[in-house]
Coordinates of C-alpha atoms in Angstrom, one line a residue:
M1 CA 87.7 59.0 79.4
K2 CA 90.2 56.1 80.3
I3 CA 91.7 54.1 77.7
K4 CA 90.1 50.6 79.5
N5 CA 87.2 52.6 79.0
I6 CA 87.3 52.9 75.1
I7 CA 88.6 49.2 75.4
C8 CA 85.4 48.1 76.8
V9 CA 83.1 49.7 74.3
T10 CA 85.4 48.5 71.5
I11 CA 84.6 44.6 72.8
I12 CA 81.4 45.3 73.6
L13 CA 80.4 46.4 69.8
L14 CA 82.5 43.9 68.2
S15 CA 80.6 41.3 70.4
Y16 CA 77.2 42.1 68.7
S17 CA 78.9 41.3 65.2
T18 CA 77.7 37.5 65.1
G19 CA 75.3 38.5 62.8
Y20 CA 74.6 40.8 59.9
A21 CA 76.6 43.6 61.5
Q22 CA 79.4 46.1 60.4
F23 CA 81.8 47.2 62.4
K24 CA 84.6 50.1 62.0
L25 CA 86.6 51.7 64.5
S26 CA 88.9 54.8 62.5
A27 CA 90.9 57.9 63.3
E28 CA 91.3 61.6 62.5
L29 CA 94.8 63.4 63.3
R30 CA 94.8 66.9 62.3
P31 CA 97.8 69.3 62.9
R32 CA 97.5 72.8 61.8
S33 CA 99.3 75.6 62.5
E34 CA 98.7 79.1 61.6
Y35 CA 100.3 82.9 61.5
S36 CA 97.5 85.9 61.7
H37 CA 97.7 89.5 61.4
G38 CA 94.1 90.9 61.5
L39 CA 92.5 87.5 61.4
K40 CA 88.7 88.3 62.4
T41 CA 89.3 91.7 63.7
P42 CA 91.3 94.6 61.5
A43 CA 95.4 94.3 62.9
T44 CA 96.5 98.1 64.4
D45 CA 99.8 100.0 63.6
D46 CA 100.9 97.9 67.2
T47 CA 99.3 94.6 66.0
K48 CA 102.4 91.5 65.6
G49 CA 101.6 88.2 64.1
S50 CA 101.1 85.6 66.0
F51 CA 101.7 81.7 64.9
I52 CA 100.2 78.8 66.7
T53 CA 99.5 75.2 66.0
S54 CA 96.9 73.7 67.0
Q55 CA 95.6 69.7 66.4
R56 CA 92.6 67.7 66.5
T57 CA 92.4 63.6 67.2
R58 CA 89.5 61.8 66.8
L59 CA 89.0 58.0 67.2
N60 CA 85.9 57.0 66.1
L61 CA 83.4 53.8 66.6
D62 CA 80.7 52.5 64.2
F63 CA 78.4 50.1 64.7
K64 CA 75.0 48.9 62.6
N65 CA 73.5 46.0 62.0
E66 CA 69.7 45.8 60.9
D67 CA 68.3 46.9 63.8
F68 CA 70.3 49.8 65.2
A69 CA 73.3 51.7 64.5
I70 CA 75.9 53.4 67.4
G71 CA 77.8 56.0 66.6
I72 CA 81.0 56.8 69.0
V73 CA 83.7 60.0 68.7
M74 CA 85.9 60.7 71.0
Q75 CA 87.9 63.8 70.7
D76 CA 90.5 66.0 72.0
V77 CA 91.8 69.4 70.5
R78 CA 95.1 71.7 72.0
N79 CA 97.6 74.0 71.4
W80 CA 101.0 72.7 71.0
G81 CA 102.7 74.3 74.0
A82 CA 99.4 74.4 76.1
E83 CA 99.7 71.8 78.4
Q84 CA 103.2 70.8 80.4
Q85 CA 105.2 68.1 78.8
L86 CA 105.0 66.2 82.3
T87 CA 101.5 66.2 82.2
D88 CA 98.7 64.9 84.5
N89 CA 96.2 65.5 82.2
A90 CA 94.1 68.1 84.9
N91 CA 92.3 69.6 82.0
R92 CA 90.4 66.9 81.3
D93 CA 91.3 67.4 77.3
L94 CA 89.4 64.5 76.4
W95 CA 85.9 64.3 75.6
L96 CA 82.6 63.3 73.6
H97 CA 82.3 64.8 70.4
E98 CA 79.4 62.7 69.3
A99 CA 77.7 59.6 71.7
W100 CA 74.1 58.8 69.1
A101 CA 72.5 55.7 68.5
E102 CA 69.6 55.2 65.8
W103 CA 67.1 52.8 66.1
F104 CA 65.9 51.5 62.8
I105 CA 61.8 50.9 63.4
D106 CA 61.1 50.2 59.7
P107 CA 62.9 50.4 56.3
Q108 CA 61.6 53.9 56.1
F109 CA 61.5 55.0 59.9
S110 CA 64.2 55.9 62.1
L111 CA 65.0 57.5 65.5
K112 CA 68.3 58.8 66.2
A113 CA 69.2 60.4 70.1
G114 CA 72.2 61.4 71.6
R115 CA 75.0 63.5 71.0
Q116 CA 75.3 64.3 67.3
Q117 CA 76.1 66.4 64.3
L118 CA 73.1 68.4 62.6
V119 CA 74.6 68.7 58.7
Y120 CA 71.7 69.9 56.3
D121 CA 72.4 71.3 52.9
D122 CA 74.6 73.5 52.0
H123 CA 75.3 74.2 56.1
R124 CA 74.0 77.9 55.9
M125 CA 71.8 77.4 59.6
L126 CA 73.0 73.8 60.3
G127 CA 76.2 72.8 60.0
S128 CA 79.3 70.5 61.4
V129 CA 81.6 73.6 61.3
G130 CA 84.1 71.2 60.5
W131 CA 86.9 73.7 59.8
A132 CA 86.9 74.5 63.9
Q133 CA 89.0 71.8 65.3
Q134 CA 86.0 71.1 68.4
G135 CA 83.5 70.8 65.6
R136 CA 79.6 71.6 66.8
S137 CA 77.4 69.1 68.0
H138 CA 73.9 68.7 69.7
D139 CA 72.2 67.5 72.3
V140 CA 69.0 66.0 70.5
A141 CA 66.4 63.2 69.5
V142 CA 65.5 63.0 65.4
F143 CA 63.0 61.7 64.1
K144 CA 63.6 60.5 60.8
Y145 CA 61.3 59.5 57.4
S146 CA 62.3 58.4 53.9
G147 CA 60.4 57.8 51.4
L148 CA 59.0 59.7 48.3
F149 CA 60.7 62.9 50.1
N150 CA 62.8 62.8 53.4
A151 CA 61.9 64.8 56.2
H152 CA 63.4 64.9 59.9
L153 CA 61.9 66.2 63.2
G154 CA 64.7 67.5 65.9
L155 CA 63.6 67.8 69.2
A156 CA 66.4 69.2 72.2
Y157 CA 65.9 70.3 75.7
N158 CA 68.9 71.8 77.7
N159 CA 68.9 71.6 81.5
S160 CA 71.7 72.1 83.9
S161 CA 71.2 70.0 86.9
L162 CA 68.0 67.5 87.7
N163 CA 66.1 69.5 89.8
S164 CA 65.8 73.3 88.3
N165 CA 64.3 73.8 85.2
I166 CA 67.0 76.8 84.6
Y167 CA 69.6 76.2 82.2
R168 CA 73.4 78.3 82.7
G169 CA 74.8 76.3 79.6
P170 CA 77.1 78.2 77.7
D171 CA 74.8 77.4 74.2
A172 CA 72.1 79.3 72.5
Y173 CA 69.2 77.6 73.3
K174 CA 67.5 75.9 76.1
A175 CA 64.9 74.3 73.5
M176 CA 65.2 73.6 70.2
Q177 CA 62.6 72.0 67.7
Y178 CA 63.3 72.1 63.7
L179 CA 61.5 70.5 60.7
W180 CA 63.7 69.8 57.4
V181 CA 61.8 68.3 54.6
N182 CA 63.5 67.3 51.3
R183 CA 62.7 66.6 47.6
I184 CA 65.5 65.0 45.3
G185 CA 63.7 65.3 41.9
D186 CA 65.6 64.2 38.4
S187 CA 67.2 68.3 37.6
Y188 CA 66.6 70.0 41.2
A189 CA 66.7 69.4 44.8
A190 CA 65.3 71.4 47.0
S191 CA 64.9 71.7 50.8
F192 CA 62.3 73.3 53.5
L193 CA 63.7 74.4 57.3
L194 CA 61.1 75.5 60.5
M195 CA 63.5 76.0 63.5
N196 CA 62.3 77.3 67.0
L197 CA 64.9 78.9 69.4
A198 CA 63.7 78.9 73.1
R199 CA 66.7 81.6 74.3
P200 CA 67.2 81.9 77.7
Y201 CA 67.4 85.1 79.5
W202 CA 67.2 85.8 83.3
V203 CA 64.9 87.9 85.0
D204 CA 66.2 89.2 88.0
A205 CA 69.6 90.1 88.4
E206 CA 70.3 87.6 91.0
Q207 CA 70.1 85.1 88.3
L208 CA 67.2 82.8 90.4
D209 CA 64.6 83.2 87.9
Q210 CA 64.8 82.7 84.1
E211 CA 62.3 82.8 81.6
T212 CA 62.6 82.4 77.5
T213 CA 62.0 84.3 73.8
Q214 CA 60.8 82.5 70.9
T215 CA 63.0 83.2 67.5
T216 CA 62.0 81.0 64.3
T217 CA 63.6 80.9 61.1
I218 CA 62.1 79.4 58.2
G219 CA 63.6 79.0 54.6
T220 CA 64.4 77.2 51.6
H221 CA 67.3 75.6 50.2
L222 CA 67.1 75.5 46.1
K223 CA 69.6 73.5 43.4
T224 CA 69.0 73.1 39.7
S225 CA 70.8 73.6 36.7
L226 CA 70.4 75.6 33.6
G227 CA 72.3 74.6 30.7
E228 CA 75.9 73.8 31.5
V229 CA 75.9 76.3 34.8
Q230 CA 75.1 74.5 38.5
L231 CA 72.8 76.8 40.6
A232 CA 72.4 76.9 43.9
G233 CA 70.0 79.8 46.7
N234 CA 68.6 80.1 49.7
F235 CA 66.0 82.2 51.2
Y236 CA 65.6 82.6 55.0
Y237 CA 63.2 84.7 57.5
Q238 CA 63.6 85.1 60.6
F239 CA 61.4 86.3 63.4
G240 CA 60.2 86.3 67.1
K241 CA 62.4 88.5 70.1
N242 CA 66.1 88.8 70.7
P243 CA 66.7 88.0 74.7
A244 CA 70.1 89.9 74.5
I245 CA 68.9 93.3 72.8
N246 CA 65.7 93.5 75.8
E247 CA 63.6 91.4 74.2
T248 CA 63.3 93.5 70.7
D249 CA 61.6 92.2 67.7
I250 CA 63.2 90.4 65.1
S251 CA 62.1 91.1 61.3
A252 CA 65.8 89.7 59.4
F253 CA 66.1 88.0 56.1
N254 CA 69.0 86.3 54.1
V255 CA 69.1 85.7 50.5
S256 CA 71.7 84.1 47.9
V257 CA 72.5 83.1 44.7
D258 CA 75.4 80.9 43.4
A259 CA 76.2 79.9 40.4
T260 CA 79.4 77.4 38.9
T261 CA 80.6 76.2 35.6
A262 CA 82.6 73.8 34.2
L263 CA 85.8 75.3 31.4
N264 CA 86.4 71.7 31.3
D265 CA 87.1 68.6 33.1
I266 CA 90.1 70.7 35.0
F267 CA 88.8 73.9 35.4
N268 CA 85.4 75.7 37.0
V269 CA 84.4 79.2 37.4
G270 CA 81.4 81.2 39.3
G271 CA 80.6 83.7 41.3
G272 CA 77.4 84.7 43.7
Y273 CA 75.6 86.9 45.9
E274 CA 74.5 87.3 49.3
L275 CA 72.7 89.3 51.5
L276 CA 72.3 88.5 55.3
S277 CA 70.2 91.9 56.8
G278 CA 71.0 94.1 59.6
T279 CA 70.2 96.4 61.5
D280 CA 70.5 100.3 61.1
Q281 CA 73.0 102.2 63.7
E282 CA 70.4 104.7 64.6
G283 CA 66.6 104.4 64.5
A284 CA 65.5 100.9 64.3
D285 CA 63.3 99.9 66.9
K286 CA 63.7 96.1 65.6
N287 CA 66.1 94.2 65.3
N288 CA 66.5 93.5 61.3
S289 CA 70.0 91.6 62.1
F290 CA 69.9 87.8 60.7
N291 CA 71.9 85.5 62.6
P292 CA 73.2 82.2 61.0
F293 CA 73.0 80.3 64.5
F294 CA 74.5 76.8 63.9
G295 CA 75.8 77.2 60.2
T296 CA 79.3 76.4 58.9
N297 CA 80.2 80.5 59.0
H298 CA 83.6 79.8 58.0
K299 CA 82.6 78.6 54.6
F300 CA 80.5 81.7 53.8
N301 CA 81.8 85.0 53.3
G302 CA 85.4 84.9 53.2
L303 CA 87.6 82.4 55.2
M304 CA 89.6 85.1 57.6
D305 CA 86.1 85.0 59.6
Y306 CA 84.9 89.0 60.1
F307 CA 81.5 88.1 59.7
F308 CA 79.4 85.3 61.9
V309 CA 82.2 83.8 63.1
K310 CA 81.6 84.0 67.2
N311 CA 81.2 88.0 65.6
H312 CA 79.1 90.5 63.6
I313 CA 75.9 89.4 65.1
N314 CA 73.3 91.9 65.8
N315 CA 75.2 93.9 63.9
V316 CA 74.3 95.9 59.9
G317 CA 74.8 92.5 58.1
L318 CA 76.3 92.4 55.5
H319 CA 75.9 92.1 51.2
D320 CA 78.6 89.7 49.8
I321 CA 79.7 89.7 46.1
Y322 CA 82.2 87.1 45.0
L323 CA 83.8 85.7 42.2
K324 CA 85.7 82.4 42.5
A325 CA 87.5 79.6 40.5
D326 CA 89.1 76.2 41.0
A327 CA 91.7 73.9 39.1
K328 CA 91.9 70.0 39.9
P329 CA 95.0 69.0 37.8
G330 CA 95.0 65.3 39.3
K331 CA 95.7 65.3 43.0
V332 CA 96.5 68.6 43.3
K333 CA 93.1 70.9 43.8
F334 CA 93.7 75.0 43.7
N335 CA 90.7 77.1 44.2
A336 CA 90.4 81.5 44.9
A337 CA 87.6 83.6 45.6
L338 CA 87.3 87.6 45.7
H339 CA 84.7 89.0 48.0
F340 CA 83.2 92.9 48.1
F341 CA 81.6 93.6 51.5
S342 CA 80.0 96.3 52.1
A343 CA 76.8 96.6 55.5
H344 CA 73.0 96.5 54.3
G345 CA 72.0 98.6 57.2
D346 CA 72.5 102.4 57.3
M347 CA 75.7 102.8 58.9
V348 CA 76.3 106.5 60.8
S349 CA 78.8 107.8 58.9
G350 CA 77.8 106.7 55.5
N351 CA 80.7 104.1 54.9
Q352 CA 78.9 101.5 54.1
G353 CA 82.3 99.6 52.5
L354 CA 83.3 96.8 54.6
G355 CA 86.0 95.5 52.1
T356 CA 87.5 92.8 50.1
E357 CA 89.2 90.1 51.0
L358 CA 91.4 87.6 48.9
D359 CA 91.0 84.3 49.8
I360 CA 93.9 81.4 47.9
F361 CA 93.6 77.7 48.8
C362 CA 96.0 74.6 47.3
G363 CA 95.2 70.9 48.1
Y364 CA 97.0 67.5 47.5
S365 CA 96.2 64.1 48.7
H366 CA 98.5 61.4 48.4
K367 CA 97.0 58.2 47.8
G368 CA 93.5 59.2 49.8
R369 CA 95.3 58.6 52.9
V370 CA 97.6 62.2 53.5
Q371 CA 95.7 65.0 53.2
L372 CA 98.3 68.5 52.7
D373 CA 96.2 71.5 52.5
F374 CA 97.3 75.0 52.6
G375 CA 96.1 78.8 52.0
Y376 CA 96.6 82.9 52.0
S377 CA 94.0 85.2 52.8
H378 CA 94.4 88.8 52.8
M379 CA 91.9 91.5 53.9
F380 CA 91.7 95.1 51.9
A381 CA 89.5 96.6 55.0
G382 CA 87.5 99.5 53.6
D383 CA 86.9 102.1 56.1
G384 CA 83.1 101.1 57.2
L385 CA 84.6 97.6 58.7
Y386 CA 87.2 99.5 60.8
E387 CA 84.0 101.4 62.6
V388 CA 81.9 98.0 62.6
K389 CA 85.1 96.4 64.3
G390 CA 85.9 99.7 66.7
V391 CA 89.5 100.2 65.3
E392 CA 91.3 102.9 64.6
N393 CA 91.4 103.4 60.8
N394 CA 95.3 102.8 59.8
D395 CA 97.7 101.3 56.8
A396 CA 98.3 97.8 58.8
A397 CA 97.9 95.1 56.7
N398 CA 95.5 92.1 57.5
N399 CA 96.6 88.8 56.3
W400 CA 96.5 85.2 57.2
A401 CA 98.0 82.0 56.3
W402 CA 98.0 78.3 57.7
V403 CA 98.6 74.9 56.4
M404 CA 97.0 71.8 57.2
L405 CA 97.7 67.8 57.6
T406 CA 94.9 65.4 58.2
F407 CA 95.2 61.4 58.6
K408 CA 92.1 59.3 58.3
P409 CA 93.4 56.2 59.0
T410 CA 91.1 53.1 59.2
L411 CA 92.2 51.2 62.5
F412 CA 89.5 47.9 62.1
E413 CA 87.0 47.5 60.2
T414 CA 84.7 43.9 60.0
K415 CA 81.5 43.3 58.6
K416 CA 79.6 39.5 58.2
D417 CA 75.6 38.7 56.5

């Protein structure tokens, strides 16, 4: 998208601000440098550490009046050095991460349509994937109700061309329907999610005929407190068919519980357990592997992304027992987590242990305008992890370190009543 088009959009939005209207132009610039040696999969004796810097740049345009709202997020994501210095931008790296409009039909009902992030509850099934520089957004229409409870009905249908019903796109579904219902009480919050995906597969080797199978996830997210302890939990059940494995029947589930308590104004401690069901390596007649699909999976099961970040799908699943602690003295925040991983589905070798991961994080906020974060993680791989990842057992260290700067300035803002 050329800069003159950006200017035109800005002028059009500003022209609406003669009555009650809000307009905001903001930006985000986020470079991140990472050293990795055994990230996502165990290192071997021959693996050499790598160092890379990636950067996300966003320009955000938000407009709102009493009748509708518009949101546009233009984004560029690149690795330093991936494009020549004298560039003609042949890769067309700038694209629309979000472009949506929301019509406020009345005080309780609205319709939001276009490319948008879908973020619900703790991000387990539908999340923004904000850690990834590119993030995740969907092309979807969402009908919203807000009253005694909140309800969202989302409908998406993907196609590749006007005159064909075949979908050749890269995403995991051709069609999606979901219903999210949420109720917030005095001492609790409860959500219900029903999500159905029509996932495509090719009927013929020539890829001229396409069918879809249905995969449905149903479940709940709960939050409450028990004295000074904050509790949260999930339960989801998944059924239907998996097009990736000869339309195998799916019967899978996810259950989790998380507890946190404050020791004082600075320190918090907690722990929890999550189970994502898996399929036995031999003898299974169904696919029992739970798929968290569009969740912010980097948030769960260790920061080194060994599980469910474009990997470990249709596999032996996961038990994750973890302990965590954080401290926030002033503008600096520290946290640490220790995860104990094992397989849920039976391993042929009997080596159910997948490993132990330590994650350490530190963040500093400068006047709320600049954020400096860094972290270190170490995976102590178990024998089962080498088997699952297809890596020969060895003594190489698996570690990852990163540092990230985030700038989020407001470039222009206006509000008229």
